[in-house]
Amino acid sequence: MAMHRGRGFASINYPIGMNLGGDPSQALVHSNPDGKFTVALSSIDLGQGMKSVTRQIAAETLGIPVADVYVDTADSDTGPHCMGSFASRGTHRVGNAVIQAAQEARAVMLEAAAEELEVDASDLVTDGRGNIHVKGAPSRSITTMAACQAAQFKQGRTVSGRGIFLIPLSEVDPETGEMTPVSCFAHAAMLVEVEVDDETGEVSVLDMQSAYELGRALNPKLVEQQLIGGAWMGMSHVLWETTEPYYPDRSHGPVDFNHYLMPGPGDLAPHHISVLERPAPDGPFGGKGPGEMCANPVLPAVANAVYDAVGVRIDELPITPEKVLRGIRANGGARPKMRLARAR
Amino acid sequence: MAKKPVTFMLNGSERAAFAEEGLNLLEFLRRAVGDLSPKYGCGQGTCGACTVIIDGETHLSCLTMAEAVQGRKVETASGLANGKVHPLQEAFMEHFAAQCGYCTPGMLMSAKVLLDHNPSPSRAEVIEAISGNLCRCTGYEPIIDAILATANTRRLA
Ligand code: FES
Ligand code: FES
């Protein structure tokens, strides 16, 4: 009876968004009487950072401080339409829609400022700190708040903008089978090291090394947070979680958190992450977003590492001790593949 | 159904409300008292989202009768910030220890009781203290880091 170490590798080519009848998202941006801006979206933030990232994108495009932007995702019934926060599409699709809406709103804001300053709107720039001034003449300036208030209370215009980003439906060519369902891919690679106990069948993940290519990391801390949390989800999927365990009868399945197994605090293996930033040509400021991909590579990498450790190829998740032991028995014993590492 | 008045201290101020017989503390706090910070995750003591502090110790409010807090001191996450955010809340923000945030109020309660009893916990002790609190999003690492960092900052202060 022994512990066997194994290493497994997996790499991912991950499509951003989906292609079921076209993939649009809309955004509406408008200024409020206090000169701050509201971005209305139906793209729900479920903890991944949708609000933070669209807020940054809107502020950057409008040329105003992040603190002056409020993102409202309150109600998907009344807000501008979005396909949803799924398919790793949020940053890319919604971000692009926000840029378009913010550009339109910015143009009106500059026109309003131009009217107040009696200059040409094309000569105006924003300083990102809440001021608009004439290019090369910072003293001829007006605050964004004053410009937005003048628009609303004197000039009678709305400082607002509409945005939509659409990846149209790609039909399959009946002759060649060709299609272009996706415009943008993210990538990941992961190497994991596991230890398998050939007596109990238990698998422990000892170490994870990963590299993620996800366009420009628009908010590096949020990216890191997603990659850490996602790796935990990946570990959980590959070794613990299932609603349909391999038991004689469905009634033995989990009905609550006592029986639905997940790793607990401190169970995540040390995870060494490298983020490669290759700005996407059609992404908002080059961003693609980590999305679902942050959990994906863990699963095949662990399955490969188990094969490397004891020679058991498991193709049904999760990799439970029972499946590992049945595999070892079917093979007539553990058959480690990684002779070199074992000799170490 | 018979209703009983329950008088108790909530985050330092006296509160009183009526509790239907058999009502648990979680529903009592959320519906009768109006403190929405304890969360309903499972209603059966397995997730920790409803964790509150009663007389200095953590309790799962979904498994506690409302009447049980008569005359006692209850603390919830909504009482943590006192004029300014609590050092634990600060550290949770610094370390990005919340994603969806559903587990956060319960985590904060477990962390507070740990640090109140043990100002210099080891990593293993932090893990032990939050082992009854499930988190679906963060992988726990940022939460563990935030609690350890709070203990560290306090030691230096
Ligand atoms: S709601 Fe109380 S432990 Fe889950
Ligand atoms: S942050 Fe979502 S459950 Fe912990």
XYZ file of C-alpha atoms and ligand atoms in Angstrom:
509
model
C 0.000 0.000 0.000
C 1.518 3.283 -1.043
C 1.036 6.901 -1.964
C 1.617 7.671 -5.627
C 2.416 11.079 -7.018
C 1.381 12.131 -10.480
C 1.332 15.183 -12.673
C -1.287 16.208 -15.168
C -1.521 18.948 -17.723
C -4.454 20.550 -19.515
C -4.846 23.502 -21.806
C -7.956 25.353 -22.821
C -9.046 27.314 -25.846
C -12.056 29.110 -24.451
C -14.667 30.911 -26.561
C -15.980 34.185 -25.135
C -19.768 34.403 -25.429
C -22.171 32.184 -27.318
C -23.929 31.974 -30.621
C -27.520 30.863 -30.244
C -29.417 33.266 -32.441
C -27.068 36.218 -32.022
C -25.451 37.522 -28.856
C -26.331 41.152 -28.025
C -26.066 43.320 -24.915
C -27.240 46.873 -24.463
C -26.238 49.740 -22.177
C -27.736 53.155 -21.446
C -25.708 55.979 -19.932
C -27.046 59.302 -18.671
C -25.944 62.150 -16.461
C -27.859 63.068 -13.321
C -28.578 66.598 -12.041
C -25.452 66.415 -9.853
C -23.269 65.830 -12.905
C -22.590 62.198 -12.057
C -23.408 59.408 -14.453
C -25.607 56.347 -14.236
C -24.985 53.304 -16.391
C -28.133 51.207 -16.722
C -27.548 47.530 -17.473
C -29.402 44.262 -17.132
C -26.103 42.432 -16.804
C -26.228 41.059 -13.294
C -23.214 41.102 -11.000
C -23.181 37.768 -9.213
C -19.875 38.432 -7.531
C -17.614 38.280 -10.564
C -17.199 42.059 -10.731
C -19.551 43.086 -13.553
C -20.389 46.348 -11.789
C -16.795 47.267 -11.016
C -15.521 46.581 -14.502
C -18.336 48.353 -16.368
C -17.928 51.281 -13.994
C -14.240 51.532 -14.867
C -15.006 51.240 -18.579
C -17.671 53.957 -18.424
C -15.439 56.327 -16.425
C -12.513 55.813 -18.761
C -14.640 56.463 -21.861
C -16.490 59.448 -20.422
C -13.204 60.889 -19.143
C -14.474 61.333 -15.577
C -13.468 59.898 -12.162
C -14.637 56.361 -11.356
C -16.320 57.800 -8.251
C -18.661 59.786 -10.521
C -20.140 56.685 -12.151
C -22.909 54.555 -10.693
C -23.803 51.255 -12.346
C -27.419 50.223 -11.922
C -28.263 46.604 -12.692
C -31.403 46.704 -10.636
C -34.038 45.240 -12.878
C -33.662 43.158 -16.004
C -37.384 43.608 -16.781
C -37.109 47.368 -17.199
C -33.406 47.834 -17.985
C -31.844 47.696 -21.446
C -31.685 44.144 -22.733
C -28.758 41.824 -22.023
C -28.443 38.145 -22.916
C -27.102 37.593 -19.410
C -24.108 37.068 -17.173
C -22.960 33.712 -18.505
C -20.721 32.184 -21.193
C -17.854 34.379 -19.949
C -19.369 37.139 -22.059
C -19.859 39.970 -19.555
C -16.676 42.016 -19.853
C -16.465 41.585 -23.619
C -20.067 42.058 -24.748
C -21.329 44.439 -22.074
C -18.050 46.341 -21.908
C -18.273 47.105 -25.621
C -21.896 48.239 -25.280
C -20.913 50.520 -22.382
C -18.119 52.072 -24.454
C -20.558 52.874 -27.272
C -23.123 54.386 -24.908
C -20.503 56.359 -22.981
C -19.016 57.740 -26.197
C -22.390 59.083 -27.267
C -22.985 60.631 -23.830
C -19.480 62.098 -23.796
C -20.085 63.774 -27.159
C -23.198 65.524 -25.791
C -21.345 66.508 -22.613
C -18.581 68.100 -24.709
C -21.134 69.914 -26.894
C -22.783 71.313 -23.776
C -19.383 72.374 -22.440
C -18.489 73.938 -25.801
C -21.653 76.012 -25.745
C -20.835 77.286 -22.252
C -17.193 78.042 -23.083
C -18.072 79.391 -26.535
C -15.549 77.173 -28.281
C -15.673 74.271 -30.696
C -16.464 70.883 -29.090
C -13.671 69.252 -31.075
C -11.141 71.444 -29.227
C -12.165 70.116 -25.826
C -10.539 67.406 -23.704
C -11.351 65.856 -20.326
C -8.737 65.507 -17.581
C -10.288 62.463 -15.904
C -10.640 64.421 -12.664
C -13.959 66.077 -13.395
C -12.895 68.939 -15.675
C -13.270 69.720 -19.345
C -10.869 72.224 -20.882
C -9.670 73.614 -24.181
C -6.783 71.587 -25.583
C -3.563 73.404 -24.691
C -5.396 75.978 -22.548
C -6.253 74.351 -19.208
C -7.478 77.643 -17.756
C -10.415 77.749 -20.175
C -12.272 75.027 -18.381
C -15.597 73.954 -16.950
C -16.346 71.111 -14.581
C -18.182 68.095 -15.957
C -20.835 68.792 -13.340
C -21.354 72.369 -14.569
C -21.463 71.185 -18.181
C -24.058 68.494 -17.410
C -26.138 70.908 -15.352
C -26.017 73.542 -18.104
C -27.165 70.910 -20.586
C -30.086 69.959 -18.421
C -31.184 73.284 -16.916
C -30.186 75.840 -19.581
C -29.735 74.158 -22.943
C -32.475 71.551 -22.626
C -30.552 68.506 -23.729
C -30.019 65.124 -22.176
C -26.427 64.080 -21.674
C -27.074 60.468 -22.524
C -25.976 57.655 -24.781
C -27.146 54.320 -26.115
C -24.925 51.349 -26.733
C -25.317 47.869 -28.114
C -22.775 45.220 -28.944
C -23.884 42.335 -31.083
C -22.152 39.235 -32.321
C -24.626 38.199 -35.028
C -25.753 34.625 -35.504
C -23.288 32.651 -37.550
C -25.048 30.097 -39.769
C -23.324 26.860 -40.668
C -22.327 26.662 -44.322
C -24.230 23.598 -45.591
C -21.443 22.752 -48.062
C -18.370 23.057 -45.901
C -19.766 22.967 -42.364
C -17.845 26.179 -41.729
C -19.030 28.830 -39.308
C -17.650 31.638 -37.161
C -19.520 31.280 -33.893
C -17.003 33.204 -31.837
C -14.868 36.276 -32.413
C -12.655 36.027 -29.399
C -10.921 33.249 -27.487
C -9.232 33.202 -24.100
C -6.665 30.570 -23.193
C -5.388 28.720 -20.176
C -2.889 26.050 -19.283
C -2.541 24.230 -16.005
C -0.179 21.741 -14.432
C -1.275 19.990 -11.265
C 0.443 17.576 -8.960
C -1.626 15.031 -7.062
C -1.080 12.267 -4.590
C -3.202 9.129 -4.794
C -3.545 6.671 -1.933
C -3.869 3.218 -3.474
C -5.400 1.837 -0.289
C -8.221 4.349 0.150
C -8.429 5.677 -3.405
C -8.254 9.228 -2.110
C -6.812 11.910 -4.365
C -5.206 15.056 -2.934
C -4.207 17.970 -5.106
C -0.802 19.150 -3.884
C -0.001 22.009 -6.207
C -1.388 23.945 -9.166
C 0.567 26.006 -11.658
C -1.469 27.939 -14.148
C -1.215 30.500 -16.899
C -4.226 32.438 -18.126
C -4.387 34.553 -21.255
C -7.495 36.704 -20.978
C -6.867 39.848 -22.932
C -6.101 42.915 -20.887
C -6.833 42.433 -17.185
C -9.049 45.487 -16.736
C -9.064 44.997 -12.972
C -6.125 42.754 -12.020
C -7.294 42.150 -8.438
C -10.716 41.006 -9.632
C -9.045 38.720 -12.159
C -6.860 37.190 -9.458
C -9.880 36.773 -7.182
C -11.812 34.982 -9.925
C -8.903 32.708 -10.742
C -8.469 31.658 -7.097
C -12.185 31.117 -6.511
C -12.514 29.380 -9.879
C -9.679 26.969 -9.103
C -11.539 25.999 -5.944
C -14.682 25.347 -7.991
C -12.638 23.262 -10.419
C -11.202 21.178 -7.573
C -14.656 20.799 -6.153
C -16.122 19.617 -9.475
C -13.351 17.171 -10.185
C -13.055 15.526 -6.761
C -16.175 16.229 -4.723
C -19.387 17.601 -6.116
C -22.174 15.592 -7.657
C -25.933 15.437 -7.401
C -25.881 11.949 -8.906
C -23.345 9.924 -6.938
C -22.560 6.397 -7.993
C -24.809 4.628 -5.558
C -27.262 1.822 -6.015
C -30.230 4.116 -5.738
C -31.021 7.808 -6.304
C -32.415 8.038 -2.794
C -28.846 7.839 -1.492
C -28.078 11.105 -3.278
C -27.305 14.320 -1.433
C -30.195 16.484 -0.246
C -28.314 19.050 1.838
C -24.891 20.481 2.611
C -24.142 17.579 4.955
C -24.092 15.182 2.035
C -23.256 17.407 -0.908
C -19.492 17.411 -0.639
C -17.242 20.384 -1.309
C -13.729 21.337 -0.248
C -13.643 23.481 2.870
C -11.485 26.402 3.975
C -7.792 25.661 3.551
C -8.419 22.768 1.136
C -7.424 24.717 -1.973
C -3.995 23.549 -3.116
C -1.266 26.201 -3.434
C -1.981 27.879 -6.751
C 0.682 29.759 -8.665
C -0.967 31.943 -11.268
C 0.524 33.801 -14.202
C -1.702 36.184 -16.115
C -0.676 36.882 -19.692
C -2.165 40.055 -21.088
C -2.698 39.989 -24.834
C -5.269 42.708 -25.532
C -8.115 41.423 -27.714
C -8.609 43.540 -30.853
C -12.400 43.571 -30.467
C -12.486 43.648 -26.640
C -13.261 46.714 -24.504
C -9.804 48.207 -23.873
C -8.541 44.786 -24.946
C -10.375 42.805 -22.252
C -11.861 39.339 -22.681
C -12.499 38.230 -19.080
C -11.624 35.065 -17.170
C -15.223 33.867 -16.710
C -15.941 30.180 -16.614
C -12.481 29.353 -17.838
C -11.084 29.894 -14.348
C -12.567 26.551 -13.241
C -12.200 24.532 -16.428
C -8.560 23.440 -16.735
C -8.494 21.957 -13.231
C -10.769 19.085 -14.217
C -8.827 17.509 -17.088
C -5.486 18.298 -15.440
C -6.454 16.371 -12.292
C -7.868 13.477 -14.347
C -4.559 13.295 -16.231
C -2.569 13.489 -12.998
C -4.533 10.577 -11.519
C -3.763 8.549 -14.636
C -0.117 9.482 -14.299
C -0.080 8.512 -10.618
C -1.835 5.135 -10.644
C -2.600 4.332 -14.291
C -6.356 4.668 -13.880
C -8.168 6.612 -16.596
C -11.362 8.058 -15.137
C -13.747 9.682 -17.598
C -16.703 10.397 -15.366
C -16.727 13.148 -12.768
C -16.211 13.455 -9.915
C -13.136 11.307 -9.380
C -14.235 9.599 -6.188
C -12.122 7.225 -4.092
C -14.492 4.445 -5.121
C -13.839 4.955 -8.834
C -10.094 5.135 -8.261
C -10.098 1.879 -6.263
C -12.262 0.064 -8.827
C -9.857 1.215 -11.527
C -6.810 0.066 -9.587
C -8.438 -3.300 -8.987
C -9.380 -3.696 -12.658
C -5.759 -3.019 -13.598
C -4.503 -5.555 -11.091
C -2.761 -2.887 -9.009
C -1.536 0.684 -9.190
C 0.548 1.331 -12.295
C 2.336 4.648 -11.869
C 3.461 6.243 -15.120
C 5.863 8.838 -13.838
C 8.934 6.684 -13.128
C 11.345 9.618 -13.049
C 9.421 11.664 -10.564
C 8.881 8.659 -8.351
C 12.567 7.913 -8.242
C 13.222 11.494 -7.103
C -50.600 31.645 17.068
C -49.448 33.062 20.348
C -46.961 35.893 20.127
C -44.417 36.619 22.799
C -42.568 39.872 23.335
C -38.802 39.458 23.196
C -36.575 42.181 24.605
C -32.862 42.003 23.952
C -29.783 44.058 23.110
C -29.014 44.237 19.382
C -25.635 45.690 18.542
C -25.614 47.780 21.702
C -29.173 49.118 21.689
C -32.223 47.705 23.346
C -34.799 46.243 20.986
C -38.148 44.625 21.495
C -40.394 42.802 19.052
C -43.034 40.117 19.027
C -42.085 36.580 18.093
C -44.569 33.935 17.085
C -44.135 30.762 19.039
C -41.503 28.567 17.436
C -40.057 31.361 15.303
C -36.329 31.040 14.843
C -33.926 33.884 15.567
C -32.958 34.302 11.908
C -36.530 34.967 10.770
C -37.149 37.044 13.892
C -34.158 39.299 13.196
C -34.912 39.620 9.512
C -38.702 40.000 9.597
C -39.732 41.250 13.025
C -36.656 43.339 13.884
C -35.639 44.318 10.339
C -31.933 43.424 10.520
C -31.252 41.833 7.141
C -27.554 41.146 7.699
C -27.875 37.500 8.830
C -28.560 35.468 5.694
C -30.709 32.418 5.085
C -28.584 29.804 3.344
C -29.964 26.412 4.329
C -32.179 26.829 7.386
C -30.748 23.665 8.912
C -27.401 24.548 10.437
C -25.082 23.497 7.632
C -23.967 26.696 5.883
C -23.177 29.337 8.518
C -24.655 32.237 6.525
C -26.976 33.025 9.456
C -24.218 33.170 12.094
C -24.750 35.793 14.818
C -23.035 36.438 18.145
C -24.987 35.883 21.369
C -23.235 36.918 24.584
C -19.874 36.737 22.865
C -20.249 33.322 21.215
C -21.250 32.394 17.668
C -24.666 30.840 17.167
C -26.514 29.700 14.084
C -29.586 31.888 14.205
C -31.608 29.467 12.059
C -31.284 26.861 14.815
C -31.896 29.259 17.710
C -35.343 30.084 19.037
C -36.164 33.768 18.998
C -37.236 33.651 22.649
C -33.810 32.356 23.611
C -32.303 35.833 23.231
C -34.635 37.386 25.814
C -32.427 39.631 27.954
C -29.249 38.696 26.073
C -26.762 40.543 23.903
C -26.957 39.840 20.182
C -24.434 41.099 17.633
C -24.843 40.933 13.872
C -22.728 42.049 10.941
C -24.807 45.208 10.562
C -23.514 46.384 13.940
C -19.825 45.864 13.132
C -19.217 49.259 11.600
C -19.298 51.807 14.385
C -18.791 55.235 12.851
C -16.219 53.687 10.541
C -15.894 50.221 9.073
C -14.556 47.559 11.413
C -10.935 46.435 10.837
C -12.246 43.030 9.722
C -14.483 44.674 7.124
C -11.538 46.797 5.994
C -9.390 43.667 5.615
C -12.162 41.805 3.765
C -12.218 44.678 1.256
C -8.409 44.868 1.006
C -8.122 41.140 0.334
C -11.142 40.876 -1.965
C -12.637 38.379 0.480
C -16.181 38.817 -0.835
C -17.494 38.044 -4.290
C -21.273 37.573 -4.159
C -21.063 38.458 -0.461
C -23.713 36.025 0.714
C -21.393 34.260 3.162
C -19.717 37.489 4.293
C -21.896 38.502 7.278
C -21.575 35.018 8.778
C -17.842 34.892 8.055
C -17.383 38.255 9.774
C -19.199 37.025 12.878
C -17.106 33.850 13.101
C -13.936 35.874 12.529
C -14.845 38.436 15.162
C -15.444 35.828 17.859
C -12.179 34.117 16.953
C -10.165 37.330 17.261
C -11.981 38.368 20.447
C -10.927 35.111 22.093
C -7.595 34.662 20.353
C -5.894 37.799 19.063
C -3.038 35.895 17.374
C -4.579 32.869 15.721
C -2.580 30.507 13.544
C -3.734 29.775 10.010
C -5.061 26.426 11.241
C -7.060 28.167 13.953
C -8.561 30.567 11.417
C -9.548 27.639 9.225
C -11.094 25.889 12.216
C -13.044 29.027 13.159
C -14.651 29.416 9.724
C -15.061 25.711 9.029
C -18.801 26.007 9.654
C -19.203 28.813 7.124
C -19.596 27.771 3.500
C -18.394 30.015 0.684
C -19.187 29.234 -2.916
C -17.130 31.951 -4.574
C -13.771 32.831 -3.086
C -12.044 29.487 -2.549
C -11.692 30.678 1.094
C -8.065 31.779 0.644
C -8.804 35.539 0.525
C -11.020 35.183 3.620
C -8.313 33.341 5.559
C -5.781 35.985 4.484
C -8.072 38.834 5.528
C -8.618 37.402 9.019
C -4.893 36.753 9.524
C -4.093 40.257 8.287
C -6.553 41.792 10.771
C -4.859 39.934 13.630
C -1.469 41.111 12.371
C -2.456 44.750 12.064
C -3.910 44.685 15.569
C -0.705 43.211 16.961
C 1.311 46.024 15.397
C -1.102 48.746 16.481
S -29.081 29.262 7.368
Fe -28.348 28.776 9.326
S -26.680 27.468 8.957
Fe -27.518 27.805 6.960
S -18.520 35.357 -1.487
Fe -20.120 34.229 -2.427
S -20.501 32.696 -0.960
Fe -18.738 33.643 -0.176
